[in-house]
Tab-separated table of C-alpha atoms in Angstrom:
chain	number	residue	atom	x	y	z
Q	139	MET	CA	179.538	86.556	95.133
Q	140	SER	CA	177.401	85.013	97.472
Q	141	ASN	CA	176.260	88.109	99.077
Q	142	ALA	CA	175.891	91.152	97.333
Q	143	ARG	CA	175.449	95.084	97.187
Q	144	ALA	CA	175.517	96.761	93.601
Q	145	THR	CA	178.431	98.774	94.961
Q	146	HIS	CA	180.426	95.651	95.604
Q	147	LEU	CA	179.972	94.185	91.961
Q	148	THR	CA	183.065	93.165	91.424
Q	149	ARG	CA	184.213	91.170	94.522
Q	150	ARG	CA	181.110	90.909	96.708
Q	151	GLY	CA	178.454	91.395	94.608
Q	152	ILE	CA	178.683	88.885	92.073
Q	153	LEU	CA	178.279	85.619	94.489
Q	154	ALA	CA	174.982	83.569	93.954
Q	155	ALA	CA	172.767	85.084	96.835
Q	156	GLY	CA	171.662	88.311	97.638
Q	157	GLY	CA	171.809	91.445	99.953
Q	158	VAL	CA	174.407	92.057	102.346
Q	159	ILE	CA	172.867	91.893	106.018
Q	160	GLY	CA	175.169	93.153	108.701
Q	161	LEU	CA	176.329	90.403	110.956
Q	162	GLY	CA	176.788	92.327	113.985
Q	163	ALA	CA	180.468	93.872	115.713
Q	164	VAL	CA	183.161	92.383	114.986
Q	165	LEU	CA	183.839	89.860	117.831
Q	166	ALA	CA	186.908	90.187	120.314
Q	167	ALA	CA	190.035	88.113	119.706
Q	168	CYS	CA	190.926	84.980	121.766
Q	169	GLY	CA	193.473	86.133	124.259
Q	170	ASP	CA	197.242	86.466	124.333
Q	171	ASP	CA	198.050	83.186	125.471
Q	172	ASP	CA	196.006	81.487	122.659
Q	173	ALA	CA	197.622	83.590	120.029
Q	174	LYS	CA	201.206	82.619	121.324
Q	175	SER	CA	200.549	79.001	121.899
Q	176	GLY	CA	198.914	78.669	118.156
Q	177	GLY	CA	195.335	78.627	119.401
Q	178	SER	CA	193.552	75.899	118.466
Q	179	GLY	CA	196.286	74.720	115.858
Q	180	LYS	CA	198.241	73.351	118.496
Q	181	GLY	CA	196.970	69.773	117.797
Q	182	THR	CA	197.163	70.040	114.018
Q	183	ALA	CA	199.903	67.439	112.429
Q	184	ALA	CA	201.747	70.881	110.973
Q	185	ALA	CA	204.728	70.610	113.543
Q	186	LYS	CA	206.532	68.448	111.069
Q	187	SER	CA	210.030	69.717	109.930
Q	188	GLY	CA	211.174	70.338	106.187
Q	189	PRO	CA	210.267	72.025	103.454
Q	190	TRP	CA	206.476	72.674	102.450
Q	191	SER	CA	204.870	73.920	99.052
Q	192	PHE	CA	201.592	73.997	97.438
Q	193	LYS	CA	200.385	75.109	94.148
Q	194	ASP	CA	197.142	77.092	94.374
Q	195	ASP	CA	194.375	77.777	91.862
Q	196	ARG	CA	196.008	81.033	90.929
Q	197	GLY	CA	199.205	78.933	89.483
Q	198	GLN	CA	201.380	80.587	92.287
Q	199	THR	CA	203.237	78.244	94.631
Q	200	ALA	CA	203.182	78.771	98.475
Q	201	LYS	CA	206.437	77.700	100.051
Q	202	ALA	CA	207.674	77.351	103.845
Q	203	ASP	CA	210.611	75.827	105.635
Q	204	LYS	CA	208.105	73.407	107.575
Q	205	VAL	CA	204.637	72.472	107.556
Q	206	PRO	CA	202.744	76.052	108.628
Q	207	SER	CA	201.377	75.073	111.978
Q	208	HIS	CA	199.832	78.852	112.731
Q	209	ILE	CA	197.031	78.882	109.819
Q	210	VAL	CA	194.822	81.661	109.359
Q	211	ALA	CA	191.884	81.059	107.102
Q	212	PHE	CA	188.304	82.228	105.725
Q	213	THR	CA	186.077	80.598	108.037
Q	214	GLY	CA	184.857	78.230	105.433
Q	215	ALA	CA	187.904	77.011	104.426
Q	216	ALA	CA	188.854	76.618	107.847
Q	217	ALA	CA	185.570	74.519	108.504
Q	218	ALA	CA	186.824	72.193	105.802
Q	219	LEU	CA	190.339	71.660	106.828
Q	220	HIS	CA	189.057	71.062	110.305
Q	221	ASP	CA	186.997	68.266	109.109
Q	222	TYR	CA	190.417	66.901	107.670
Q	223	GLY	CA	192.153	67.376	111.306
Q	224	VAL	CA	194.079	70.398	110.126
Q	225	GLU	CA	193.391	73.179	112.451
Q	226	VAL	CA	193.780	76.893	112.251
Q	227	THR	CA	194.495	79.997	114.575
Q	228	GLY	CA	192.627	82.779	113.318
Q	229	VAL	CA	189.636	83.046	111.008
Q	230	PHE	CA	188.172	85.977	108.923
Q	231	GLY	CA	184.734	86.134	107.778
Q	232	PRO	CA	181.422	85.133	109.093
Q	233	THR	CA	182.218	82.965	112.321
Q	234	LYS	CA	179.767	83.839	114.867
Q	235	THR	CA	175.813	85.014	114.940
Q	236	LYS	CA	175.085	87.965	116.790
Q	237	ASP	CA	173.729	85.486	119.679
Q	238	GLY	CA	177.240	84.267	119.876
Q	239	LYS	CA	176.830	81.026	118.315
Q	240	ALA	CA	178.588	79.383	115.328
Q	241	ASP	CA	177.566	80.519	112.047
Q	242	VAL	CA	176.531	78.296	109.396
Q	243	GLN	CA	179.926	78.491	107.463
Q	244	ALA	CA	181.777	77.639	110.626
Q	245	GLY	CA	180.682	74.049	110.150
Q	246	ASP	CA	181.950	71.995	113.410
Q	247	LEU	CA	184.733	74.530	114.303
Q	248	ASP	CA	184.975	75.456	117.818
Q	249	VAL	CA	184.560	79.080	116.957
Q	250	ASN	CA	185.576	79.929	120.893
Q	251	LYS	CA	189.071	78.471	120.453
Q	252	VAL	CA	190.145	80.519	117.124
Q	253	THR	CA	191.332	84.168	117.179
Q	254	VAL	CA	188.394	85.715	115.028
Q	255	LEU	CA	190.096	88.708	112.739
Q	256	GLY	CA	186.504	90.109	111.506
Q	257	ASN	CA	183.345	88.877	111.463
Q	258	GLU	CA	181.766	90.841	108.581
Q	259	TRP	CA	182.754	91.693	104.988
Q	260	GLY	CA	185.526	94.457	105.132
Q	261	GLN	CA	186.613	93.555	108.290
Q	262	PHE	CA	190.091	92.255	108.904
Q	263	ASN	CA	192.138	93.145	111.956
Q	264	ILE	CA	195.663	93.283	110.768
Q	265	GLU	CA	197.477	93.809	114.206
Q	266	GLN	CA	196.002	90.786	115.360
Q	267	TYR	CA	196.799	88.738	111.849
Q	268	ALA	CA	200.381	89.789	113.000
Q	269	ALA	CA	200.124	88.826	116.752
Q	270	LEU	CA	199.149	85.389	115.759
Q	271	GLN	CA	202.738	85.160	113.677
Q	272	PRO	CA	200.632	83.191	110.368
Q	273	ASP	CA	202.726	81.002	108.549
Q	274	LEU	CA	200.080	80.300	105.761
Q	275	LEU	CA	196.757	82.347	104.889
Q	276	VAL	CA	194.036	80.413	103.278
Q	277	SER	CA	190.937	81.437	100.974
Q	278	THR	CA	188.675	80.803	98.303
Q	279	MET	CA	188.360	82.609	95.179
Q	280	PHE	CA	185.204	83.796	93.470
Q	281	ASP	CA	186.827	85.103	90.494
Q	282	ASN	CA	188.797	84.612	87.762
Q	283	VAL	CA	191.410	87.156	88.883
Q	284	GLY	CA	192.569	85.617	92.048
Q	285	THR	CA	190.818	87.558	94.488
Q	286	LEU	CA	191.235	85.901	98.323
Q	287	TRP	CA	187.598	85.960	99.508
Q	288	TYR	CA	186.788	88.284	102.598
Q	289	VAL	CA	190.513	89.690	102.397
Q	290	PRO	CA	190.007	93.788	102.038
Q	291	GLU	CA	191.292	94.964	98.856
Q	292	GLU	CA	192.257	98.104	100.631
Q	293	SER	CA	194.353	96.026	103.303
Q	294	LYS	CA	196.235	93.640	100.738
Q	295	LYS	CA	199.501	95.206	100.868
Q	296	LYS	CA	199.630	95.247	104.602
Q	297	ILE	CA	198.016	91.736	104.996
Q	298	GLU	CA	200.817	90.446	102.123
Q	299	ALA	CA	203.541	92.471	104.658
Q	300	VAL	CA	203.167	90.351	107.347
Q	301	GLY	CA	204.968	87.745	105.383
Q	302	ALA	CA	202.900	84.538	105.570
Q	303	PRO	CA	202.422	83.345	101.851
Q	304	THR	CA	198.644	82.641	100.744
Q	305	VAL	CA	196.765	79.659	99.413
Q	306	GLY	CA	193.552	80.500	96.966
Q	307	ILE	CA	191.076	77.643	96.269
Q	308	SER	CA	188.935	78.422	93.177
Q	309	VAL	CA	184.957	78.075	93.730
Q	310	PHE	CA	184.506	80.142	90.372
Q	311	ASP	CA	183.004	78.576	87.195
Q	312	ARG	CA	183.374	74.757	87.976
Q	313	GLN	CA	181.879	71.943	89.301
Q	314	LEU	CA	181.636	70.853	93.244
Q	315	THR	CA	183.910	67.973	93.009
Q	316	GLU	CA	186.865	70.199	91.540
Q	317	PRO	CA	187.573	72.570	94.590
Q	318	LEU	CA	186.204	69.398	97.017
Q	319	ALA	CA	189.559	67.630	95.420
Q	320	ARG	CA	191.878	70.750	95.648
Q	321	MET	CA	190.931	71.409	99.692
Q	322	LEU	CA	191.489	67.902	99.952
Q	323	GLU	CA	195.028	67.894	98.713
Q	324	LEU	CA	195.837	71.072	100.809
Q	325	ALA	CA	194.746	69.440	103.720
Q	326	LYS	CA	196.898	66.477	103.098
Q	327	SER	CA	199.785	68.803	102.245
Q	328	LEU	CA	199.308	70.389	105.813
Q	329	GLY	CA	199.137	67.130	107.548
Q	330	GLY	CA	195.487	66.172	107.480
Q	331	ASP	CA	195.003	62.388	107.577
Q	332	VAL	CA	192.732	62.185	104.536
Q	333	THR	CA	192.862	58.524	104.262
Q	334	SER	CA	191.158	57.723	107.501
Q	335	ALA	CA	188.180	56.195	108.245
Q	336	LYS	CA	186.020	59.068	108.479
Q	337	VAL	CA	187.399	60.942	105.377
Q	338	THR	CA	186.887	57.737	103.383
Q	339	GLN	CA	183.464	56.957	104.741
Q	340	ALA	CA	182.324	60.782	103.979
Q	341	LYS	CA	183.710	60.652	100.821
Q	342	LYS	CA	181.491	57.164	99.861
Q	343	ARG	CA	178.335	59.310	101.466
Q	344	PHE	CA	179.077	61.727	99.172
Q	345	GLU	CA	179.271	59.273	96.133
Q	346	ASP	CA	175.960	57.605	97.255
Q	347	ALA	CA	174.115	60.891	97.810
Q	348	ALA	CA	175.400	61.868	93.738
Q	349	ALA	CA	174.217	58.852	92.585
Q	350	ARG	CA	170.796	59.213	94.350
Q	351	LEU	CA	170.475	62.600	93.314
Q	352	ARG	CA	170.797	61.892	89.760
Q	353	ALA	CA	168.378	59.047	90.109
Q	354	ALA	CA	165.885	61.595	91.756
Q	355	ALA	CA	166.779	64.177	88.643
Q	356	LYS	CA	166.159	61.228	86.480
Q	357	ALA	CA	162.667	59.884	87.717
Q	358	LYS	CA	161.339	63.364	87.609
Q	359	PRO	CA	162.947	65.350	84.804
Q	360	ASP	CA	159.752	68.029	84.696
Q	361	ILE	CA	160.479	69.269	88.072
Q	362	LYS	CA	161.756	72.914	87.866
Q	363	VAL	CA	164.201	74.049	90.803
Q	364	MET	CA	165.031	77.589	91.574
Q	365	ALA	CA	167.893	79.120	93.530
Q	366	GLY	CA	167.157	82.048	95.473
Q	367	SER	CA	167.792	84.225	98.276
Q	368	ALA	CA	166.138	86.972	100.251
Q	369	SER	CA	166.960	90.352	101.515
Q	370	GLN	CA	164.472	92.971	102.433
Q	371	ASP	CA	163.942	94.932	99.023
Q	372	LEU	CA	165.085	92.598	96.385
Q	373	PHE	CA	164.363	88.471	95.634
Q	374	TYR	CA	167.782	87.320	93.792
Q	375	VAL	CA	167.598	84.357	91.432
Q	376	SER	CA	170.635	82.477	90.812
Q	377	GLY	CA	172.055	80.928	87.413
Q	378	THR	CA	173.896	77.931	87.371
Q	379	ASP	CA	176.401	79.264	85.397
Q	380	LEU	CA	179.464	80.149	87.903
Q	381	SER	CA	177.878	78.560	91.070
Q	382	ILE	CA	179.833	74.977	92.195
Q	383	ASP	CA	176.985	73.640	93.742
Q	384	LEU	CA	174.453	74.603	91.040
Q	385	GLU	CA	177.071	73.857	88.481
Q	386	TYR	CA	177.453	70.026	89.990
Q	387	PHE	CA	173.379	69.726	90.593
Q	388	LYS	CA	172.795	70.434	87.004
Q	389	ALA	CA	175.590	68.021	85.550
Q	390	LEU	CA	173.603	65.438	87.548
Q	391	GLY	CA	170.647	66.323	85.651
Q	392	VAL	CA	168.551	68.874	87.750
Q	393	ASN	CA	166.267	70.857	86.041
Q	394	PHE	CA	167.037	74.416	87.013
Q	395	VAL	CA	165.199	77.967	86.570
Q	396	GLU	CA	167.742	79.710	84.371
Q	397	PRO	CA	167.676	83.696	84.347
Q	398	PRO	CA	168.671	85.107	80.804
Q	399	GLU	CA	172.219	86.250	80.734
Q	400	SER	CA	171.014	89.878	80.309
Q	401	ALA	CA	169.097	89.779	83.537
Q	402	LYS	CA	172.186	88.591	85.093
Q	403	LYS	CA	174.332	91.375	83.707
Q	404	GLN	CA	174.643	93.636	86.691
Q	405	SER	CA	175.369	90.956	88.585
Q	406	GLY	CA	178.520	89.730	86.571
Q	407	GLY	CA	176.820	86.418	85.732
Q	408	TRP	CA	175.691	85.297	89.324
Q	409	PHE	CA	171.991	86.096	89.389
Q	410	GLU	CA	168.790	88.171	88.746
Q	411	SER	CA	167.545	90.904	91.127
Q	412	LEU	CA	163.682	90.849	91.168
Q	413	SER	CA	161.877	93.213	93.270
Q	414	TRP	CA	159.283	91.371	95.302
Q	415	GLU	CA	156.188	91.861	93.204
Q	416	ASN	CA	157.886	90.019	90.450
Q	417	VAL	CA	159.061	87.102	92.770
Q	418	ASP	CA	156.473	84.890	90.818
Q	419	LYS	CA	158.301	85.608	87.454
Q	420	TYR	CA	159.681	82.217	87.030
Q	421	PRO	CA	157.534	79.019	87.700
Q	422	ALA	CA	159.274	76.913	90.070
Q	423	ASP	CA	157.966	73.617	91.716
Q	424	ILE	CA	160.811	73.510	94.399
Q	425	ILE	CA	162.945	76.771	95.894
Q	426	MET	CA	166.358	76.250	97.350
Q	427	MET	CA	167.009	79.292	99.763
Q	428	ASP	CA	170.122	80.800	100.673
Q	429	ASN	CA	170.570	79.705	104.479
Q	430	ARG	CA	173.267	82.258	105.530
Q	431	THR	CA	172.790	84.859	108.190
Q	432	SER	CA	173.194	87.167	105.539
Q	433	ALA	CA	170.347	86.411	103.798
Q	434	ILE	CA	166.271	86.444	105.005
Q	435	GLN	CA	165.259	83.041	106.291
Q	436	PRO	CA	161.983	81.564	104.626
Q	437	ALA	CA	160.507	81.304	107.623
Q	438	ASP	CA	161.215	85.699	108.466
Q	439	ILE	CA	159.973	86.169	104.859
Q	440	THR	CA	156.859	88.146	105.310
Q	441	GLU	CA	155.966	88.889	101.481
Q	442	ALA	CA	152.176	88.257	100.151
Q	443	THR	CA	153.985	87.359	97.083
Q	444	TRP	CA	156.416	85.176	98.713
Q	445	LYS	CA	153.400	83.580	100.563
Q	446	LYS	CA	151.277	82.619	97.241
Q	447	LEU	CA	154.166	81.000	95.410
Q	448	PRO	CA	153.267	76.997	94.705
Q	449	ALA	CA	156.412	75.857	95.779
Q	450	VAL	CA	155.975	77.510	98.673
Q	451	LYS	CA	152.123	76.835	99.285
Q	452	ALA	CA	153.162	73.029	98.820
Q	453	GLY	CA	156.156	73.262	101.741
Q	454	GLN	CA	158.384	72.464	98.964
Q	455	VAL	CA	161.273	75.057	100.022
Q	456	VAL	CA	164.726	73.489	101.034
Q	457	SER	CA	168.110	75.052	102.455
Q	458	ARG	CA	171.058	76.021	100.136
Q	459	ASN	CA	174.246	77.239	101.090
Q	460	PRO	CA	176.036	79.043	98.092
Q	461	GLU	CA	179.449	78.615	99.803
Q	462	PRO	CA	179.796	75.092	100.476
Q	463	ILE	CA	182.040	73.869	102.817
Q	464	LEU	CA	184.776	72.320	101.134
Q	465	SER	CA	184.556	69.089	102.703
Q	466	TYR	CA	183.023	65.779	101.638
Q	467	ASP	CA	181.515	65.302	105.058
Q	468	LYS	CA	179.726	68.736	104.783
Q	469	CYS	CA	179.058	68.385	101.128
Q	470	VAL	CA	176.896	65.094	101.711
Q	471	PRO	CA	173.386	67.033	103.239
Q	472	LEU	CA	173.722	69.167	100.165
Q	473	LEU	CA	172.951	66.533	97.898
Q	474	GLU	CA	170.842	64.619	99.891
Q	475	GLY	CA	168.608	67.304	100.754
Q	476	LEU	CA	167.758	67.927	96.979
Q	477	ALA	CA	167.562	64.339	96.379
Q	478	GLU	CA	164.880	63.868	98.890
Q	479	ALA	CA	163.059	67.175	97.944
Q	480	LEU	CA	162.750	66.129	94.411
Q	481	GLU	CA	161.800	62.363	95.412
Q	482	LYS	CA	158.868	63.903	97.623
Q	483	ALA	CA	158.181	66.961	95.001
Q	484	LYS	CA	154.756	67.272	93.115
Q	485	LYS	CA	154.296	69.414	90.007
Q	486	VAL	CA	152.806	72.367	91.171
Q	487	SER	CA	153.924	75.478	88.381
């Protein structure tokens, strides 16, 4: 999945990007008053009465006597729900950076108004989780066996014992439009206003951006795009087969660098690991770089071999989020950024 070390190849290690970098100590949770009042969830439409159910991408149906109002979610999922007017009380996953600012995966969440159960991989405070009296847990899934992202496998039974139903939205081996639609369905079931002018306009902007990217790719079919991620020791080149964004961009006509299956075998088919000495293995005119805090950002890469790459020298490096926030509003810039890069790109490889 998106960030990986070889020791986590069954879960952490099969995303589309590179080595795990510590994000700092787990942040203190919000105060007890927030937990009791539902934190930022008090303004959501989830106070409706009546039974609630939602069939997730595992084929499992989550049920409750009423629409959940104390929702705990993976940070990226919480950010998507927020865009549809559904607030959560607690989050787990990259939420704050070391300087206390919102992580890129937090989107427009007010990260100071949610209880952070864990800010790093493997951290999930079960005591805080139980104290929130959750009535729903939401996460994404990066495999085909229903593993909830950032829910520690070793703590799974204890988390389930708290009693909240769980929902998993798959982001594995499908195009971006599918999980986007599924998150919209989930938000609607939770009382989100998915027909508001804001949401309608965002969806139209998404469709327009997709058309723009398709046109840009058609106009420059020879421009080769490489999706990469940087760690201290290795550079990771992602294939398009499993990642929701890359699969979609490819379907729109973008010409991607594709590592052979044999090279991606150790990562479960997600990416090829290259030493920095071999970072020039694949000719590329545009490089899309992982923008998450777990990856080294282009401006901080000091390797001479990186600086010599034609795309780097030409300034044709753009940002990519291998874990897109699943709202139309947040996915528009992903399409527009790549479309603009293609429109401006020169053949340099």
